[in-house]
Amino acid sequence: MNVLVWREKFLRLFSDVLFAVSLFAFWGVLTFIGVIIDQGREPAYYFSTYPATLARCILRLHADTIYHSNAYLGVIAAILVSLAVCTFRRVIPARLPPLRAVQIEKMALNARIAWHGEEAVLRERLQEFLRSRGWSIRLRTLDAVEWTFADKANWARRGVLVAHVGFVLIAAGTCVYWARGYSGELTTMVGSTVTIPQTGATLHLDSFLYQIEPIVTKGGIVYQPIDYVSRLHVRAHDGVLRSATLRVNHPLDLDGVAVYQAAYGVATQFRVTQERHVLAKLAAAPVQEGASFVLPGTTRTIQYARFVGTIGSDGLPTLDPRPNNPGVILTVYDGATKLGDVLVPFGRDADVGGGFVLRPLQTRLYTGYQYRFDPGIPLVGVGAFVLLAGLCISFGFLPARLYARIDGAGTSWSLSLAASTVKGYLIFEEQFTALVQALRDAELPIVT
Amino acid sequence: MLDQDLFFTTLSAYLLGALMLTIYFLQPTKWTLRCGVAAAIIGCLAQYADLTVRYLTTHIWPLTNLYGSLSLFSVMSVTLFLVFAFRYRLWFLGGFVQWLAAGFLAYASTWNEGSMPAVPALQSYWIKIHVPLVVSAYAAFLIAATLSAIYLLKAGFERSLQRTAQNDVSEALLAQRLSGGTPNIERAAETGHQIALWLNTLPSLPSLDIMTYRVITVGLPLLTVGIITGAWWAKEAWGAYWQWDPKETAALLSWIIYAAYAHLHTRHAWRGIRSAWLSLLGFASIIFCYLGVNIWISGLHSYKF
Ligand code: HEM
């Protein structure tokens, strides 16, 4: 008994549109928080951006990764449950009601027209009139009264169902990705090969080209990136080596895994010396922008903050990213304490303390790729299409129903007419008035 | 040069149209309506011509920056206004829409950096599909918000008149108010109250509410298809159809608000004042998504790579 009561309570709550809208509101609030709070940053970022209490709140409430938080996933799950319950308990009964007798005079849109003549002629004329205006007619005898039901856009009553199914399909497609898909990032330098771990497909970067144009604007010169291209040799699971070109907006398909041109940077090879001795281990490989290395035997860390394309005549970095008079910006840390930034032109030495000297020697371009295997995409695509179709049907068509009954005797009859739509009566008021007027004006002959 | 001329022609036409239709709103006469509508049509034609000229002279799609997109937003707002006005006789709205269109166009000019080639992420045919769709949705929501504001103005005035005439709580009056009528405004108009006279020329509150709903039901599918095409494009450009980028997410927020509107509007008790406020909230979220995110929040849509 108790279970049944609770079940009924649950179904009543979840089939309430206002409850659904509260879920929407909660979803909206969480989404808004995600927009205004930078997502996925290090805790230090939040402490440096917000007051400490707020930063602690952000981290504790997972507002830094809100879209993957239990609250976010929970509200979407609740929306799906509510949608399912509501569709069966409310939408279907409301949108697809059976043909039944109504109290015409109690309906908001109603009219009565008097008729002198034969009943059969009136019935026939009425049906002809409605059919000629696109209404489809169904006749039913209910409680010994003959009713004429006329529908317009009856099929469109299913629009809401279609929209709801579309939303469910999108959610299902997303779950397919969580269950079976994967994604990742790869970074590679010119001349190197990287492997997609899940499939074993390889990408060898032959060359990476980029084009940056100086454009004169009203606010000064802007250096606009125009193109990024990776020329590759790729080997998919068939083992055949193929040449390929990868550009932004033109992903590559490797065994069903899509690979995207995602980033680029300038790696730099440093010569590191301590008391004039070259530290071979540190000087061996080029360092990518943002990467750090520790000076041996010290607590000092050097971060290669970024590449500077052009150092101006005043010795400061300019906005021009093209390598004319290049240099690097290094950030020196002692433990977690930042000691400062230093701009070092290529071929020049920088004393970073403790007897260590760094010299940027050569550059090598590197590029970043994103790869993604998403078997849910077809489902999401179909869902999006279905959702859109549902919205267009729901909003583009107005299913309306006319209820007509004829009462009287002999040659004196009256036609009672009422109308309802799935969106209330106001939206149909004008059309109903026009319809009744047309009925009155029609050469039926019908007289008031 | 032609670009500049067309820009100023558009701006002047919108300002003239706004003035004429505002006068029409206050004192409906045929000639102010005709002038206002003619100015709106001329403004639209000049602005479409301007966008075309910019494309033909630079061969750069004019919607790759905020100037181009705001420019399209203002012309779409006026175009949609004309479409709805011809269909549903919404001429009283024209002054407000054109003031806003002129404002957005003037604001757009502050972002006019001249013609710049597009960054790689924007070099896609999707920009030609996605941006016009999204901007058209925004324009529809602008019209809906203007209607809602007028609704709230009328409903608010009715309420304030009701408060001052509190001793009159006759049943007839109450019934009229419950069915969405504005008996106090009607009565005040009869005594020559100027504001009441203006408001009385407007459609009834339920009609305004239904019109807002109609416009939103055009905007919501447009926004949906805009988000879908954006996701499709994102899949090509960034590797995933959804990256939780602030712009995408802000668009989702607007979508949620308008979906909530559509659901609330199925409930009789929630039509009217509450749904009008929701429509305004929806438009605030649109402006946040359109301008706020571009200006204050960086993300993939800052089109760096
Ligand atoms: C919490 C989940 C949801 C619930 C409980 C729910 C429930 C409902 C209900 C009860 C109606 C009114 C049906 C009627 O009066 O005949 C409706 C209408 C509608 N729903 Fe949903 N819905 C949900 C989510 C969605 C979503 C995510 C969409 C996607 C856009 C959607 C699209 C629609 C549309 C287009 C309508 C028609 C509105 C109109 O005709 O103005 N619903 N929904």
PDB file of N, CA and C and ligand atoms in Angstrom, chain A residues 17 20 24 79 82-83 86 90-91 94-95 160 163-164 167 387 391 394-395 423, chain B residues 213 255 262-263 266, ligand 1:
ATOM      1  N   VAL A  17       4.231  19.635 -15.076  1.00  0.00           N
ATOM      2  CA  VAL A  17       5.038  20.502 -15.953  1.00  0.00           C
ATOM      3  C   VAL A  17       5.833  21.520 -15.131  1.00  0.00           C
ATOM      4  N   ALA A  20       8.863  19.953 -14.044  1.00  0.00           N
ATOM      5  CA  ALA A  20       9.801  19.863 -15.179  1.00  0.00           C
ATOM      6  C   ALA A  20      10.484  21.204 -15.403  1.00  0.00           C
ATOM      7  N   PHE A  24      14.347  22.405 -15.368  1.00  0.00           N
ATOM      8  CA  PHE A  24      14.972  23.240 -16.415  1.00  0.00           C
ATOM      9  C   PHE A  24      15.702  24.418 -15.758  1.00  0.00           C
ATOM     10  N   ILE A  79      15.551  15.133 -15.561  1.00  0.00           N
ATOM     11  CA  ILE A  79      14.770  15.673 -16.687  1.00  0.00           C
ATOM     12  C   ILE A  79      14.297  14.532 -17.590  1.00  0.00           C
ATOM     13  N   SER A  82      11.531  12.663 -15.801  1.00  0.00           N
ATOM     14  CA  SER A  82      10.319  13.472 -15.800  1.00  0.00           C
ATOM     15  C   SER A  82       9.698  13.507 -17.195  1.00  0.00           C
ATOM     16  N   LEU A  83      10.575  13.597 -18.195  1.00  0.00           N
ATOM     17  CA  LEU A  83      10.091  13.646 -19.578  1.00  0.00           C
ATOM     18  C   LEU A  83       9.340  12.355 -19.924  1.00  0.00           C
ATOM     19  N   CYS A  86       6.067  12.199 -17.825  1.00  0.00           N
ATOM     20  CA  CYS A  86       5.130  13.222 -18.285  1.00  0.00           C
ATOM     21  C   CYS A  86       4.561  12.868 -19.654  1.00  0.00           C
ATOM     22  N   ARG A  90       0.798  12.573 -19.202  1.00  0.00           N
ATOM     23  CA  ARG A  90       0.137  13.841 -19.475  1.00  0.00           C
ATOM     24  C   ARG A  90       0.052  14.164 -20.968  1.00  0.00           C
ATOM     25  N   VAL A  91       1.228  14.086 -21.641  1.00  0.00           N
ATOM     26  CA  VAL A  91       1.257  14.545 -23.034  1.00  0.00           C
ATOM     27  C   VAL A  91       0.332  13.701 -23.907  1.00  0.00           C
ATOM     28  N   ALA A  94      -3.290  14.264 -23.178  1.00  0.00           N
ATOM     29  CA  ALA A  94      -3.726  15.625 -23.508  1.00  0.00           C
ATOM     30  C   ALA A  94      -3.749  15.854 -25.014  1.00  0.00           C
ATOM     31  N   ARG A  95      -2.759  15.294 -25.688  1.00  0.00           N
ATOM     32  CA  ARG A  95      -2.644  15.589 -27.119  1.00  0.00           C
ATOM     33  C   ARG A  95      -3.458  14.643 -27.994  1.00  0.00           C
ATOM     34  N   VAL A 160       4.909  17.037 -30.102  1.00  0.00           N
ATOM     35  CA  VAL A 160       5.582  17.062 -28.795  1.00  0.00           C
ATOM     36  C   VAL A 160       6.285  15.733 -28.552  1.00  0.00           C
ATOM     37  N   ALA A 163       9.429  15.689 -30.479  1.00  0.00           N
ATOM     38  CA  ALA A 163      10.465  16.521 -29.846  1.00  0.00           C
ATOM     39  C   ALA A 163      11.051  15.808 -28.630  1.00  0.00           C
ATOM     40  N   HIS A 164      10.187  15.205 -27.824  1.00  0.00           N
ATOM     41  CA  HIS A 164      10.667  14.519 -26.623  1.00  0.00           C
ATOM     42  C   HIS A 164      11.549  13.327 -26.990  1.00  0.00           C
ATOM     43  N   PHE A 167      14.996  14.492 -27.917  1.00  0.00           N
ATOM     44  CA  PHE A 167      15.835  14.823 -26.768  1.00  0.00           C
ATOM     45  C   PHE A 167      16.396  13.550 -26.134  1.00  0.00           C
ATOM     46  N   LEU A 387      14.486  16.041 -32.918  1.00  0.00           N
ATOM     47  CA  LEU A 387      14.105  17.126 -32.013  1.00  0.00           C
ATOM     48  C   LEU A 387      13.646  18.348 -32.813  1.00  0.00           C
ATOM     49  N   LEU A 391      10.041  20.122 -32.932  1.00  0.00           N
ATOM     50  CA  LEU A 391       9.792  21.538 -32.636  1.00  0.00           C
ATOM     51  C   LEU A 391       9.025  22.190 -33.782  1.00  0.00           C
ATOM     52  N   SER A 394       5.464  20.937 -33.667  1.00  0.00           N
ATOM     53  CA  SER A 394       4.714  21.479 -32.524  1.00  0.00           C
ATOM     54  C   SER A 394       4.399  22.956 -32.705  1.00  0.00           C
ATOM     55  N   PHE A 395       5.370  23.687 -33.240  1.00  0.00           N
ATOM     56  CA  PHE A 395       5.193  25.126 -33.308  1.00  0.00           C
ATOM     57  C   PHE A 395       4.615  25.603 -34.638  1.00  0.00           C
ATOM     58  N   LYS A 423      -3.338  24.279 -27.870  1.00  0.00           N
ATOM     59  CA  LYS A 423      -2.676  25.436 -27.249  1.00  0.00           C
ATOM     60  C   LYS A 423      -3.688  26.428 -26.681  1.00  0.00           C
TER      61      LYS A 423
ATOM     62  N   TYR B 213       4.282  34.521 -27.998  1.00  0.00           N
ATOM     63  CA  TYR B 213       4.447  33.067 -28.113  1.00  0.00           C
ATOM     64  C   TYR B 213       4.741  32.690 -29.569  1.00  0.00           C
ATOM     65  N   TRP B 255      18.623  28.437 -24.776  1.00  0.00           N
ATOM     66  CA  TRP B 255      17.710  27.398 -25.278  1.00  0.00           C
ATOM     67  C   TRP B 255      16.874  26.831 -24.127  1.00  0.00           C
ATOM     68  N   ALA B 262       8.280  27.659 -23.452  1.00  0.00           N
ATOM     69  CA  ALA B 262       7.297  26.898 -24.240  1.00  0.00           C
ATOM     70  C   ALA B 262       6.484  25.986 -23.329  1.00  0.00           C
ATOM     71  N   HIS B 263       7.142  25.404 -22.334  1.00  0.00           N
ATOM     72  CA  HIS B 263       6.425  24.500 -21.436  1.00  0.00           C
ATOM     73  C   HIS B 263       5.485  25.260 -20.503  1.00  0.00           C
ATOM     74  N   THR B 266       2.166  26.285 -21.805  1.00  0.00           N
ATOM     75  CA  THR B 266       1.073  25.313 -21.939  1.00  0.00           C
ATOM     76  C   THR B 266       0.147  25.393 -20.715  1.00  0.00           C
TER      77      THR B 266
HETATM   78  C1  HEM C   1      11.571  17.495 -17.971  1.00  0.00           C
HETATM   79  C2  HEM C   1      11.340  17.062 -19.137  1.00  0.00           C
HETATM   80  C3  HEM C   1      10.094  17.403 -19.921  1.00  0.00           C
HETATM   81  C4  HEM C   1       8.815  17.258 -19.556  1.00  0.00           C
HETATM   82  C5  HEM C   1       8.291  16.697 -18.274  1.00  0.00           C
HETATM   83  C6  HEM C   1       8.000  17.726 -20.620  1.00  0.00           C
HETATM   84  C7  HEM C   1       6.632  17.753 -20.623  1.00  0.00           C
HETATM   85  C8  HEM C   1       5.866  18.399 -21.541  1.00  0.00           C
HETATM   86  C9  HEM C   1       4.459  18.630 -21.447  1.00  0.00           C
HETATM   87  C10 HEM C   1       3.561  18.151 -20.341  1.00  0.00           C
HETATM   88  C11 HEM C   1       4.067  19.337 -22.514  1.00  0.00           C
HETATM   89  C12 HEM C   1       2.666  19.853 -22.800  1.00  0.00           C
HETATM   90  C13 HEM C   1       1.898  18.848 -23.588  1.00  0.00           C
HETATM   91  C14 HEM C   1       0.508  19.291 -23.832  1.00  0.00           C
HETATM   92  O1  HEM C   1       0.035  20.252 -23.233  1.00  0.00           O
HETATM   93  O2  HEM C   1      -0.127  18.651 -24.655  1.00  0.00           O
HETATM   94  C15 HEM C   1       5.232  19.555 -23.307  1.00  0.00           C
HETATM   95  C16 HEM C   1       5.238  20.260 -24.455  1.00  0.00           C
HETATM   96  C17 HEM C   1       6.356  20.383 -25.251  1.00  0.00           C
HETATM   97  N1  HEM C   1       7.606  19.882 -24.990  1.00  0.00           N
HETATM   98 FE1  HEM C   1       8.192  18.972 -23.331  1.00  0.00          FE
HETATM   99  N2  HEM C   1       8.812  18.151 -21.607  1.00  0.00           N
HETATM  100  C18 HEM C   1      10.103  17.967 -21.215  1.00  0.00           C
HETATM  101  C19 HEM C   1      11.247  18.256 -21.916  1.00  0.00           C
HETATM  102  C20 HEM C   1      11.236  18.722 -23.192  1.00  0.00           C
HETATM  103  C21 HEM C   1      12.408  18.960 -23.949  1.00  0.00           C
HETATM  104  C22 HEM C   1      13.834  18.744 -23.487  1.00  0.00           C
HETATM  105  C23 HEM C   1      11.982  19.411 -25.147  1.00  0.00           C
HETATM  106  C24 HEM C   1      12.852  19.786 -26.271  1.00  0.00           C
HETATM  107  C25 HEM C   1      12.789  20.943 -26.768  1.00  0.00           C
HETATM  108  C26 HEM C   1      10.550  19.504 -25.130  1.00  0.00           C
HETATM  109  C27 HEM C   1       9.748  19.958 -26.164  1.00  0.00           C
HETATM  110  C28 HEM C   1       8.412  20.230 -26.038  1.00  0.00           C
HETATM  111  C29 HEM C   1       7.635  20.969 -26.992  1.00  0.00           C
HETATM  112  C30 HEM C   1       8.120  21.539 -28.298  1.00  0.00           C
HETATM  113  C31 HEM C   1       6.350  21.079 -26.499  1.00  0.00           C
HETATM  114  C32 HEM C   1       5.169  21.796 -27.137  1.00  0.00           C
HETATM  115  C33 HEM C   1       5.029  23.147 -26.519  1.00  0.00           C
HETATM  116  C34 HEM C   1       3.975  23.961 -27.200  1.00  0.00           C
HETATM  117  O3  HEM C   1       3.158  23.431 -27.929  1.00  0.00           O
HETATM  118  O4  HEM C   1       3.996  25.185 -26.967  1.00  0.00           O
HETATM  119  N3  HEM C   1      10.128  19.067 -23.917  1.00  0.00           N
HETATM  120  N4  HEM C   1       6.300  18.973 -22.692  1.00  0.00           N
END
